[in-house]
Amino acid sequence: MKPARLSLSDVFRVGASGLRARPTRVILSALGIAIGIATMIAVIGISSSSREELLRQLDKLGTNLLTVSAGTTVFGEPAKLPVASVDMVSRIAPVTSASATGTVAATVRRTAHIDEAVTGGITVQAATASLLTTLEGSVAKGTWLNDATSRQPAVVLGARAAERLGITRTGVRVWMGGRWFTVIGILGPMPLAPEVERSALIGFPVAEEELGFDGHPTTIYERSDEAAVEAVRDVLPRTVNPENPSEVEVSRPSDALAAKAAAAGAFTNLLLGLGAVALLVGGVGVANTMVISVLERRKEIGLRRSLGATRGQVRVQFLSESLLLSALGGVAGAVLGALATIGYALSQNWPPVVPPWSIGGAVGATLVIGTVAGLYPAMRAARLSPTVALSTS
């Protein structure tokens, strides 16, 4: 006589009936799988959402901004950029805009009664009127410097500088270099120039007349055609300082954002490792549940064997229960991970991104975990002798 074969639907019903008999234990076991899968999907999803936001920022801000700063001389002393260097950069054919800032030896405080050592990390800088155009920045409140206000005791605060000074409106006065300056504007965020966000900006003329500024720019910002960025980068040192091009340093601010994304990627790998550990712990929980299930259901196994069930059918029954248990945790984890990604991304004003391959990987991981966790319990159940199993009290 040939034993009857179990169809796929029969295997599913038999496996599901075993899980329905122990709902509490099933939920607790599936929870371990769910936590591991949810962690991995959330980590991948949040990282992908952050990367998408970064790409959007780069597309919006552009990658054609270069900065020029003074390096050091051959004797190791701080170098200076020539006074006319901004005009020289503007003469490069592909350059569409050039501007500069220069560090001023002064501090900015709300009143003269505050100690000069308390700077709040704010730098006083002279700025050309074209700076805002070059950086493609915006004024949150008030107005930007022009030819007239650049000669007057007027100051524009970066977003961070205004926050640290506790200034939320224009028209108030701040103490700089031994005299009062009136705040005429507050800038919006500038991701490509965080040093400007932490600065109090005044015009070059008033900086030279009132604060002893020597007129040498500290940083030059320039934008050029996208296709000519590398070519411009190569000629900038010789253009800015023909006599000592080695004393000129050129950088690309957008590269810093890309490096930030790479560093975030390394941290993501660490979190993925933690998710994998949680998933492994969940797999051990499933295996433990299945082993206990075999011990508790010896009479059931013996009865099935005595009624004609083969060892292979018993193995399939317990293996299907393990797979269904893992799949339950995997589906719950995938849903939780996706919801966590969407919720966090929306709270940060990021575009929510859940890569399809992460969902597919989660399903594959649960099937592997279910198979591995169920193999030993299934083989143990299949090896039970019907007479021994039925005689167990």
Short mmCIF file of C-alpha atoms in Angstrom, two decimals:
data_model
loop_
_atom_site.label_atom_id
_atom_site.label_comp_id
_atom_site.label_asym_id
_atom_site.label_seq_id
_atom_site.Cartn_x
_atom_site.Cartn_y
_atom_site.Cartn_z
CA MET A 1 0.00 0.00 0.00
CA LYS A 2 1.17 3.51 -0.87
CA PRO A 3 0.69 6.27 1.74
CA ALA A 4 -1.55 9.14 0.74
CA ARG A 5 0.20 12.32 -0.37
CA LEU A 6 -0.41 15.65 1.30
CA SER A 7 -1.34 18.45 -1.07
CA LEU A 8 0.00 21.97 -0.55
CA SER A 9 -3.32 23.09 0.92
CA ASP A 10 -3.31 20.09 3.29
CA VAL A 11 0.19 20.97 4.48
CA PHE A 12 -0.92 24.56 5.09
CA ARG A 13 -4.03 23.49 7.05
CA VAL A 14 -2.12 20.98 9.18
CA GLY A 15 0.62 23.51 9.94
CA ALA A 16 -1.87 26.27 10.76
CA SER A 17 -3.88 24.01 13.08
CA GLY A 18 -0.76 23.35 15.15
CA LEU A 19 -0.18 27.10 15.55
CA ARG A 20 -3.81 27.90 16.37
CA ALA A 21 -3.68 25.52 19.32
CA ARG A 22 -1.00 27.66 21.04
CA PRO A 23 -1.72 31.32 20.14
CA THR A 24 0.15 32.98 23.02
CA ARG A 25 3.34 31.05 22.43
CA VAL A 26 3.08 31.65 18.69
CA ILE A 27 2.74 35.42 19.16
CA LEU A 28 5.69 35.62 21.53
CA SER A 29 7.87 33.52 19.22
CA ALA A 30 6.89 35.50 16.13
CA LEU A 31 7.64 38.72 18.00
CA GLY A 32 11.37 37.98 17.96
CA ILE A 33 11.33 37.54 14.18
CA ALA A 34 9.18 40.66 13.79
CA ILE A 35 11.57 42.81 15.82
CA GLY A 36 14.58 41.67 13.78
CA ILE A 37 12.86 42.21 10.41
CA ALA A 38 11.35 45.55 11.49
CA THR A 39 14.75 46.78 12.65
CA MET A 40 16.46 45.86 9.40
CA ILE A 41 13.76 47.34 7.16
CA ALA A 42 13.52 50.52 9.24
CA VAL A 43 17.30 50.99 9.17
CA ILE A 44 17.45 50.47 5.41
CA GLY A 45 14.36 52.60 4.80
CA ILE A 46 15.46 55.53 6.99
CA SER A 47 18.94 55.43 5.47
CA SER A 48 17.46 55.41 1.95
CA SER A 49 15.10 58.27 2.83
CA SER A 50 17.99 60.30 4.23
CA ARG A 51 20.05 59.62 1.10
CA GLU A 52 17.14 60.66 -1.11
CA GLU A 53 16.80 63.92 0.81
CA LEU A 54 20.53 64.52 0.41
CA LEU A 55 20.28 64.00 -3.35
CA ARG A 56 17.38 66.43 -3.46
CA GLN A 57 19.46 68.99 -1.56
CA LEU A 58 22.38 68.53 -3.93
CA ASP A 59 20.08 68.89 -6.94
CA LYS A 60 18.61 72.05 -5.43
CA LEU A 61 21.85 73.61 -4.19
CA GLY A 62 24.02 72.46 -7.09
CA THR A 63 27.49 70.93 -7.14
CA ASN A 64 29.09 73.81 -9.04
CA LEU A 65 30.12 75.86 -5.99
CA LEU A 66 33.84 76.04 -5.20
CA THR A 67 35.49 77.75 -2.24
CA VAL A 68 38.98 79.23 -2.17
CA SER A 69 40.82 79.83 1.08
CA ALA A 70 44.33 80.75 2.14
CA GLY A 71 46.67 77.93 3.10
CA THR A 72 50.11 78.26 4.65
CA THR A 73 53.40 79.61 3.39
CA VAL A 74 56.51 77.48 2.87
CA PHE A 75 57.55 78.56 6.37
CA GLY A 76 54.33 77.24 7.89
CA GLU A 77 52.84 80.65 8.55
CA PRO A 78 49.22 81.55 7.62
CA ALA A 79 49.02 82.89 4.07
CA LYS A 80 46.77 85.69 2.82
CA LEU A 81 44.70 85.94 -0.34
CA PRO A 82 45.40 89.05 -2.46
CA VAL A 83 42.99 91.95 -2.05
CA ALA A 84 42.09 91.84 -5.76
CA SER A 85 41.60 88.06 -5.86
CA VAL A 86 37.80 88.22 -6.12
CA ASP A 87 37.99 90.39 -9.23
CA MET A 88 40.59 88.04 -10.70
CA VAL A 89 38.33 85.01 -10.15
CA SER A 90 35.41 86.84 -11.77
CA ARG A 91 37.44 87.17 -14.98
CA ILE A 92 37.59 83.38 -15.50
CA ALA A 93 35.33 82.74 -18.48
CA PRO A 94 33.09 79.91 -17.11
CA VAL A 95 32.62 81.65 -13.73
CA THR A 96 29.09 83.00 -13.38
CA SER A 97 29.38 84.54 -9.91
CA ALA A 98 32.14 85.25 -7.39
CA SER A 99 32.08 86.77 -3.90
CA ALA A 100 34.10 86.73 -0.70
CA THR A 101 34.13 87.01 3.05
CA GLY A 102 36.96 88.20 5.29
CA THR A 103 37.38 87.49 8.97
CA VAL A 104 37.35 90.64 11.13
CA ALA A 105 39.15 90.80 14.46
CA ALA A 106 36.06 91.74 16.47
CA THR A 107 33.33 90.10 18.50
CA VAL A 108 29.57 90.53 18.45
CA ARG A 109 27.57 90.77 21.68
CA ARG A 110 24.12 91.93 22.69
CA THR A 111 25.58 94.64 24.98
CA ALA A 112 28.95 96.11 25.90
CA HIS A 113 28.59 94.67 29.40
CA ILE A 114 29.15 91.10 28.19
CA ASP A 115 32.72 89.85 28.40
CA GLU A 116 34.58 89.84 25.07
CA ALA A 117 35.60 86.22 25.68
CA VAL A 118 31.96 85.16 25.43
CA THR A 119 31.66 84.93 21.65
CA GLY A 120 29.05 82.21 21.37
CA GLY A 121 31.06 80.75 18.48
CA ILE A 122 30.00 83.67 16.26
CA THR A 123 32.50 85.14 13.80
CA VAL A 124 32.41 88.70 12.51
CA GLN A 125 33.03 88.72 8.76
CA ALA A 126 33.13 91.32 6.04
CA ALA A 127 31.10 90.24 3.01
CA THR A 128 30.75 91.42 -0.56
CA ALA A 129 27.30 92.40 -1.77
CA SER A 130 27.24 89.47 -4.24
CA LEU A 131 27.68 86.80 -1.53
CA LEU A 132 23.99 85.95 -1.25
CA THR A 133 23.71 85.52 -5.02
CA THR A 134 26.74 83.26 -5.22
CA LEU A 135 25.58 81.04 -2.36
CA GLU A 136 22.00 81.08 -3.67
CA GLY A 137 20.90 81.88 -0.14
CA SER A 138 17.79 83.60 1.13
CA VAL A 139 16.93 86.27 3.67
CA ALA A 140 14.48 85.01 6.29
CA LYS A 141 13.83 88.48 7.72
CA GLY A 142 14.81 91.98 6.68
CA THR A 143 17.17 92.65 3.80
CA TRP A 144 20.66 91.87 2.55
CA LEU A 145 23.62 94.24 2.31
CA ASN A 146 23.80 96.63 -0.64
CA ASP A 147 26.25 99.32 -1.75
CA ALA A 148 24.77 101.81 0.71
CA THR A 149 24.41 99.63 3.82
CA SER A 150 27.87 98.13 3.23
CA ARG A 151 29.28 101.52 4.23
CA GLN A 152 27.04 101.93 7.29
CA PRO A 153 27.11 100.21 10.73
CA ALA A 154 24.61 97.62 9.54
CA VAL A 155 24.90 93.86 10.09
CA VAL A 156 23.18 90.77 8.69
CA LEU A 157 23.14 87.73 10.96
CA GLY A 158 23.42 84.12 9.85
CA ALA A 159 20.66 81.79 11.02
CA ARG A 160 22.77 80.19 13.77
CA ALA A 161 24.26 83.51 14.84
CA ALA A 162 20.82 85.07 15.29
CA GLU A 163 19.68 82.04 17.27
CA ARG A 164 22.69 82.19 19.60
CA LEU A 165 22.24 85.92 20.16
CA GLY A 166 18.54 85.46 20.81
CA ILE A 167 17.58 87.86 18.02
CA THR A 168 14.37 87.13 16.12
CA ARG A 169 13.70 90.46 14.40
CA THR A 170 15.50 93.26 12.63
CA GLY A 171 16.03 96.78 13.98
CA VAL A 172 17.76 95.73 17.20
CA ARG A 173 21.35 96.75 17.90
CA VAL A 174 24.39 94.62 18.73
CA TRP A 175 27.79 95.63 20.11
CA MET A 176 30.67 95.05 17.68
CA GLY A 177 34.22 96.32 17.83
CA GLY A 178 33.44 99.04 20.36
CA ARG A 179 30.34 100.47 18.68
CA TRP A 180 26.71 99.68 17.93
CA PHE A 181 25.60 98.01 14.70
CA THR A 182 21.98 97.70 13.63
CA VAL A 183 20.64 94.31 12.52
CA ILE A 184 19.05 94.79 9.09
CA GLY A 185 18.59 91.13 8.14
CA ILE A 186 18.61 87.50 9.24
CA LEU A 187 19.60 84.83 6.74
CA GLY A 188 17.94 81.49 6.12
CA PRO A 189 19.80 78.14 6.34
CA MET A 190 22.83 77.64 4.09
CA PRO A 191 23.80 73.94 4.00
CA LEU A 192 26.75 74.53 1.66
CA ALA A 193 28.20 77.35 3.78
CA PRO A 194 27.67 76.55 7.48
CA GLU A 195 30.40 79.05 8.39
CA VAL A 196 28.16 81.84 7.08
CA GLU A 197 25.29 80.61 9.24
CA ARG A 198 27.50 81.23 12.30
CA SER A 199 28.62 84.72 11.22
CA ALA A 200 27.70 88.35 11.67
CA LEU A 201 28.16 89.88 8.20
CA ILE A 202 29.03 93.51 7.50
CA GLY A 203 30.20 95.34 4.38
CA PHE A 204 33.87 95.49 3.36
CA PRO A 205 33.98 99.34 3.47
CA VAL A 206 32.63 99.69 7.02
CA ALA A 207 34.82 96.80 8.20
CA GLU A 208 37.91 98.62 6.92
CA GLU A 209 36.89 102.05 8.22
CA GLU A 210 35.49 101.13 11.65
CA LEU A 211 36.99 97.76 12.64
CA GLY A 212 40.49 97.84 11.18
CA PHE A 213 39.92 95.15 8.58
CA ASP A 214 42.89 94.85 6.18
CA GLY A 215 40.78 94.05 3.08
CA HIS A 216 42.24 90.59 2.43
CA PRO A 217 39.46 88.05 1.82
CA THR A 218 39.51 84.88 3.91
CA THR A 219 37.23 82.77 1.71
CA ILE A 220 36.20 83.22 -1.91
CA TYR A 221 33.03 81.58 -3.21
CA GLU A 222 32.50 81.05 -6.92
CA ARG A 223 29.96 79.34 -9.14
CA SER A 224 30.65 78.21 -12.66
CA ASP A 225 29.02 76.12 -15.37
CA GLU A 226 28.55 72.49 -14.24
CA ALA A 227 30.60 71.17 -17.16
CA ALA A 228 33.53 73.47 -16.36
CA VAL A 229 33.81 72.94 -12.58
CA GLU A 230 36.91 70.74 -12.74
CA ALA A 231 38.59 73.01 -15.28
CA VAL A 232 37.95 76.07 -13.12
CA ARG A 233 39.19 74.19 -10.06
CA ASP A 234 42.50 73.54 -11.79
CA VAL A 235 43.14 77.20 -12.68
CA LEU A 236 41.89 78.84 -9.48
CA PRO A 237 45.16 78.66 -7.46
CA ARG A 238 47.20 80.34 -10.22
CA THR A 239 44.46 82.89 -10.85
CA VAL A 240 44.03 83.87 -7.20
CA ASN A 241 47.71 84.01 -6.34
CA PRO A 242 49.93 83.82 -9.45
CA GLU A 243 53.12 84.23 -7.43
CA ASN A 244 52.37 81.52 -4.84
CA PRO A 245 49.62 79.18 -6.08
CA SER A 246 50.67 76.55 -3.52
CA GLU A 247 49.37 78.84 -0.77
CA VAL A 248 45.81 78.56 -2.11
CA GLU A 249 43.39 75.79 -1.11
CA VAL A 250 40.34 74.93 -3.22
CA SER A 251 37.44 72.78 -1.98
CA ARG A 252 33.97 71.76 -3.07
CA PRO A 253 31.32 72.09 -0.32
CA SER A 254 29.02 69.52 -1.93
CA ASP A 255 31.75 66.91 -1.38
CA ALA A 256 31.25 67.37 2.37
CA LEU A 257 27.59 66.42 2.03
CA ALA A 258 28.56 63.33 0.04
CA ALA A 259 31.10 62.39 2.75
CA LYS A 260 28.37 62.84 5.33
CA ALA A 261 26.21 60.35 3.43
CA ALA A 262 29.09 57.87 3.33
CA ALA A 263 29.58 58.19 7.10
CA ALA A 264 25.86 57.63 7.61
CA GLY A 265 26.16 54.51 5.45
CA ALA A 266 28.82 53.09 7.78
CA PHE A 267 26.54 53.68 10.76
CA THR A 268 23.71 52.01 8.85
CA ASN A 269 25.82 48.86 8.50
CA LEU A 270 26.26 48.77 12.28
CA LEU A 271 22.51 49.03 12.84
CA LEU A 272 21.92 46.31 10.25
CA GLY A 273 24.25 44.09 12.24
CA LEU A 274 22.17 44.72 15.37
CA GLY A 275 19.02 43.88 13.39
CA ALA A 276 20.62 40.63 12.21
CA VAL A 277 21.40 39.71 15.82
CA ALA A 278 17.76 40.36 16.78
CA LEU A 279 16.69 38.20 13.84
CA LEU A 280 19.01 35.40 14.96
CA VAL A 281 17.58 35.57 18.48
CA GLY A 282 14.11 35.34 16.97
CA GLY A 283 15.15 32.25 15.01
CA VAL A 284 16.41 30.61 18.21
CA GLY A 285 13.03 31.39 19.80
CA VAL A 286 11.21 29.71 16.92
CA ALA A 287 13.44 26.63 17.19
CA ASN A 288 12.83 26.49 20.94
CA THR A 289 9.06 26.74 20.43
CA MET A 290 9.10 23.93 17.87
CA VAL A 291 11.21 21.64 20.09
CA ILE A 292 8.79 22.17 23.00
CA SER A 293 5.91 21.56 20.61
CA VAL A 294 7.37 18.19 19.63
CA LEU A 295 7.77 17.19 23.29
CA GLU A 296 4.20 18.22 24.14
CA ARG A 297 2.63 16.55 21.10
CA ARG A 298 4.20 13.11 21.27
CA LYS A 299 0.83 11.37 21.53
CA GLU A 300 -0.45 13.31 18.51
CA ILE A 301 2.64 12.28 16.55
CA GLY A 302 2.25 8.64 17.65
CA LEU A 303 -1.42 8.65 16.70
CA ARG A 304 -0.68 10.05 13.25
CA ARG A 305 2.08 7.52 12.68
CA SER A 306 -0.16 4.63 13.79
CA LEU A 307 -2.87 5.81 11.35
CA GLY A 308 -0.45 5.66 8.45
CA ALA A 309 1.39 8.98 8.35
CA THR A 310 4.96 8.57 7.11
CA ARG A 311 8.04 10.09 8.68
CA GLY A 312 8.28 12.44 5.72
CA GLN A 313 4.73 13.69 6.32
CA VAL A 314 5.47 14.32 10.01
CA ARG A 315 8.63 16.22 9.03
CA VAL A 316 6.64 18.30 6.54
CA GLN A 317 4.01 19.06 9.19
CA PHE A 318 6.46 20.48 11.73
CA LEU A 319 8.57 22.17 9.09
CA SER A 320 5.47 23.91 7.73
CA GLU A 321 4.55 25.07 11.22
CA SER A 322 8.03 26.57 11.60
CA LEU A 323 7.80 28.29 8.23
CA LEU A 324 4.34 29.69 8.97
CA LEU A 325 5.49 30.92 12.38
CA SER A 326 8.50 32.67 10.85
CA ALA A 327 6.42 34.06 7.98
CA LEU A 328 3.95 35.52 10.48
CA GLY A 329 6.78 37.33 12.25
CA GLY A 330 8.33 38.38 8.93
CA VAL A 331 5.13 39.94 7.58
CA ALA A 332 4.44 41.73 10.87
CA GLY A 333 8.05 42.96 10.97
CA ALA A 334 7.93 44.19 7.36
CA VAL A 335 4.76 46.17 8.06
CA LEU A 336 6.16 47.64 11.28
CA GLY A 337 9.48 48.51 9.61
CA ALA A 338 7.75 50.22 6.68
CA LEU A 339 5.46 52.19 9.00
CA ALA A 340 8.42 53.24 11.16
CA THR A 341 10.31 54.41 8.06
CA ILE A 342 7.37 56.40 6.72
CA GLY A 343 6.60 57.95 10.11
CA TYR A 344 10.19 59.02 10.79
CA ALA A 345 10.77 60.30 7.25
CA LEU A 346 7.62 62.43 7.33
CA SER A 347 8.56 63.82 10.76
CA GLN A 348 11.89 64.98 9.27
CA ASN A 349 10.26 66.30 6.06
CA TRP A 350 12.12 63.64 4.06
CA PRO A 351 10.69 61.70 1.12
CA PRO A 352 9.80 58.24 2.57
CA VAL A 353 11.65 55.49 0.71
CA VAL A 354 11.29 51.75 1.43
CA PRO A 355 13.38 49.85 -1.14
CA PRO A 356 11.43 46.87 -2.59
CA TRP A 357 14.51 44.70 -2.29
CA SER A 358 14.46 45.16 1.48
CA ILE A 359 10.94 43.69 1.62
CA GLY A 360 12.03 40.83 -0.63
CA GLY A 361 15.10 40.28 1.51
CA ALA A 362 12.93 40.21 4.63
CA VAL A 363 10.68 37.53 3.14
CA GLY A 364 13.71 35.50 2.07
CA ALA A 365 15.30 35.88 5.51
CA THR A 366 12.16 34.65 7.28
CA LEU A 367 11.95 31.59 5.00
CA VAL A 368 15.59 30.75 5.69
CA ILE A 369 15.14 31.29 9.44
CA GLY A 370 11.97 29.17 9.42
CA THR A 371 13.63 26.35 7.52
CA VAL A 372 16.76 26.26 9.69
CA ALA A 373 14.81 26.64 12.94
CA GLY A 374 12.35 23.89 11.99
CA LEU A 375 14.76 21.27 10.64
CA TYR A 376 15.88 19.75 13.95
CA PRO A 377 12.40 19.70 15.59
CA ALA A 378 10.91 18.19 12.41
CA MET A 379 13.57 15.47 12.20
CA ARG A 380 13.16 14.74 15.91
CA ALA A 381 9.41 14.38 15.52
CA ALA A 382 9.81 12.08 12.50
CA ARG A 383 12.17 9.75 14.40
CA LEU A 384 9.67 9.09 17.20
CA SER A 385 8.42 5.50 17.31
CA PRO A 386 4.59 5.29 17.27
CA THR A 387 4.52 2.82 20.18
CA VAL A 388 6.87 4.89 22.32
CA ALA A 389 5.01 8.10 21.52
CA LEU A 390 1.61 6.62 22.40
CA SER A 391 2.89 5.15 25.65
CA THR A 392 4.26 8.53 26.83
CA SER A 393 2.27 9.90 29.75
#
